[in-house]
Coordinates of C-alpha atoms in Angstrom, one line a residue:
M1 CA -19.6 98.6 -47.8
T2 CA -21.6 100.5 -45.4
T3 CA -24.4 103.0 -46.6
N4 CA -25.0 105.6 -44.4
D5 CA -27.8 107.3 -46.4
V6 CA -30.6 105.1 -45.5
R7 CA -33.8 106.8 -44.7
L8 CA -37.4 105.5 -44.3
R9 CA -40.7 107.3 -45.6
S10 CA -44.2 106.8 -46.6
V11 CA -45.1 104.6 -49.0
R12 CA -46.4 106.0 -52.5
D13 CA -48.4 104.0 -55.1
D14 CA -45.4 104.2 -57.4
D15 CA -43.2 102.1 -55.2
L16 CA -45.3 99.5 -55.3
E17 CA -44.0 98.4 -58.8
I18 CA -40.5 98.6 -57.4
F19 CA -41.6 96.1 -54.4
L20 CA -43.4 93.9 -57.1
A21 CA -39.9 93.6 -59.1
Y22 CA -37.8 92.9 -55.9
E23 CA -40.7 90.1 -54.5
H24 CA -40.3 88.2 -58.2
D25 CA -36.5 88.2 -57.9
P26 CA -35.5 84.4 -58.2
E27 CA -32.7 84.7 -55.3
A28 CA -35.0 86.5 -53.1
V29 CA -37.7 83.8 -53.4
R30 CA -35.4 81.3 -53.2
R31 CA -33.8 82.8 -49.8
S32 CA -37.2 83.8 -48.4
R33 CA -39.2 80.6 -49.7
F34 CA -42.2 83.2 -50.3
T35 CA -44.2 82.5 -53.3
P36 CA -44.5 85.8 -55.5
R37 CA -47.8 87.0 -56.1
P38 CA -49.1 87.9 -59.7
R39 CA -49.3 91.4 -60.1
E40 CA -52.7 92.0 -59.7
A41 CA -52.8 90.1 -56.5
F42 CA -49.7 91.8 -55.5
L43 CA -51.1 95.2 -55.7
R44 CA -54.5 94.6 -54.2
H45 CA -52.9 92.9 -51.3
W46 CA -50.6 96.1 -50.7
R47 CA -53.7 98.8 -51.5
E48 CA -55.9 97.0 -49.2
R49 CA -54.2 94.7 -46.7
V50 CA -51.1 96.4 -46.1
L51 CA -51.8 100.3 -46.7
G52 CA -55.4 99.9 -45.8
N53 CA -54.6 98.6 -42.5
P54 CA -54.9 101.3 -40.1
T55 CA -52.9 99.7 -37.4
G56 CA -50.1 98.7 -39.7
L57 CA -47.0 100.7 -39.8
V58 CA -45.7 100.7 -43.4
R59 CA -42.4 102.3 -44.7
T60 CA -40.4 102.6 -47.9
V61 CA -36.6 102.1 -47.5
V62 CA -34.7 104.5 -49.5
V63 CA -31.2 104.5 -49.9
D64 CA -29.3 107.6 -51.7
G65 CA -32.7 108.4 -53.1
E66 CA -33.7 105.4 -54.7
V67 CA -36.3 102.9 -53.3
A68 CA -34.4 100.0 -51.7
G69 CA -37.4 98.2 -50.4
N70 CA -40.1 98.2 -47.6
I71 CA -40.3 97.5 -43.8
V72 CA -43.7 96.7 -42.1
A73 CA -45.4 96.0 -38.9
W74 CA -49.0 94.5 -38.4
W75 CA -51.1 92.6 -35.7
E76 CA -51.5 89.1 -35.9
G77 CA -54.1 88.1 -33.3
E78 CA -52.3 89.3 -30.0
R79 CA -48.9 89.6 -31.7
R80 CA -47.2 92.4 -33.5
F81 CA -45.2 91.4 -36.6
T82 CA -42.5 92.8 -38.5
G83 CA -41.2 92.1 -41.7
Y84 CA -39.0 93.6 -44.6
W85 CA -38.0 93.1 -48.2
L86 CA -35.2 94.7 -49.7
G87 CA -33.8 94.8 -53.6
R88 CA -30.9 92.5 -54.2
A89 CA -28.5 95.3 -54.9
Y90 CA -29.0 96.6 -51.4
W91 CA -28.1 93.1 -49.7
G92 CA -24.6 92.9 -47.7
R93 CA -24.5 96.6 -47.4
G94 CA -25.5 97.4 -44.1
V95 CA -29.0 98.6 -45.4
G96 CA -31.2 96.4 -43.7
S97 CA -29.6 96.8 -40.6
R98 CA -29.8 100.6 -40.7
A99 CA -33.3 100.3 -42.0
L100 CA -34.7 98.3 -39.2
A101 CA -32.7 100.5 -36.5
L102 CA -34.8 103.4 -37.7
F103 CA -37.7 101.4 -37.9
L104 CA -37.6 100.2 -34.5
R105 CA -37.5 104.0 -33.5
E106 CA -41.0 104.5 -35.2
E107 CA -42.5 100.9 -33.9
T108 CA -42.3 100.7 -30.4
V109 CA -44.7 97.8 -29.6
R110 CA -43.0 95.1 -27.6
P111 CA -42.8 92.2 -28.0
L112 CA -42.0 92.3 -31.6
F113 CA -42.0 89.1 -33.5
A114 CA -40.4 88.0 -36.9
D115 CA -41.3 84.7 -38.7
L116 CA -39.0 83.7 -41.3
F117 CA -37.4 80.8 -43.4
A118 CA -34.6 79.4 -41.0
E119 CA -32.0 79.1 -43.9
N120 CA -32.4 82.8 -44.5
T121 CA -29.3 83.4 -42.6
A122 CA -28.6 86.9 -43.5
S123 CA -32.4 88.0 -42.4
V124 CA -31.9 85.8 -39.3
R125 CA -28.3 87.6 -38.3
L126 CA -30.0 90.9 -38.9
L127 CA -32.8 90.5 -36.7
E128 CA -30.6 88.8 -34.1
K129 CA -28.0 91.9 -34.2
S130 CA -31.1 93.8 -33.7
G131 CA -31.7 92.2 -30.5
F132 CA -34.4 89.6 -31.6
V133 CA -34.1 85.9 -29.9
P134 CA -35.5 82.7 -30.8
Y135 CA -38.9 82.3 -29.4
D136 CA -40.3 78.9 -28.7
D137 CA -44.1 78.5 -28.0
P138 CA -45.3 75.3 -27.8
R139 CA -49.1 76.7 -28.0
H140 CA -48.4 78.3 -31.3
P141 CA -45.6 76.0 -33.2
V142 CA -44.2 77.5 -36.4
D143 CA -44.1 75.6 -39.5
K144 CA -41.1 73.5 -40.2
G145 CA -38.2 75.3 -41.7
Y146 CA -39.1 78.5 -40.1
V147 CA -38.2 80.3 -37.0
L148 CA -39.7 82.7 -34.9
L149 CA -37.7 85.3 -33.2
V150 CA -38.9 88.2 -30.8
L151 CA -37.8 91.3 -29.5
R152 CA -38.7 92.5 -26.2
D153 CA -38.2 95.8 -24.2
D154 CA -34.9 94.8 -22.8
G155 CA -33.6 93.1 -26.1
T156 CA -32.6 90.2 -24.2
G157 CA -35.8 88.0 -24.8
H158 CA -36.4 88.0 -21.0
P159 CA -38.8 88.8 -19.0
E160 CA -41.4 86.8 -20.7
S161 CA -44.7 88.9 -21.4
P162 CA -47.5 87.9 -19.0
S163 CA -49.8 87.9 -21.9
L164 CA -48.0 85.4 -24.2
G165 CA -47.2 83.0 -21.6
A166 CA -44.0 80.5 -21.2

């Protein structure tokens, strides 16, 4: 089933408790290989590093009026990254694809990178359907078991950005 009523909005403080619950879902943890943070560390990270980052773009994903997750972009050195987290109830419904499409209209920095666990095949597929392609940079190897994807202006992975080299 594809959900059509997917929207993005600014994050509100009461969204954070929902994000925390989603981050602690055992299946989400297994798929992402992300260690969930304890509540206070999670809230501090979100309030200070995510919402407190003036160069970040942070949105709540809303489906049929309910908080479905979040999608963010941030700078790490010279690279702009994106990431998202959706509650399990929203998996396999087209929510991630629609939310990412909406987000990429707002987040126009290219190249845009995503670093994720390679066995999280649903997320890898979602990003690839949105134009992200594998990126191999021997100067910056990705941890074993993870994949680095990139979205460029033309969506093909070419031409190489001069500032990033080949």
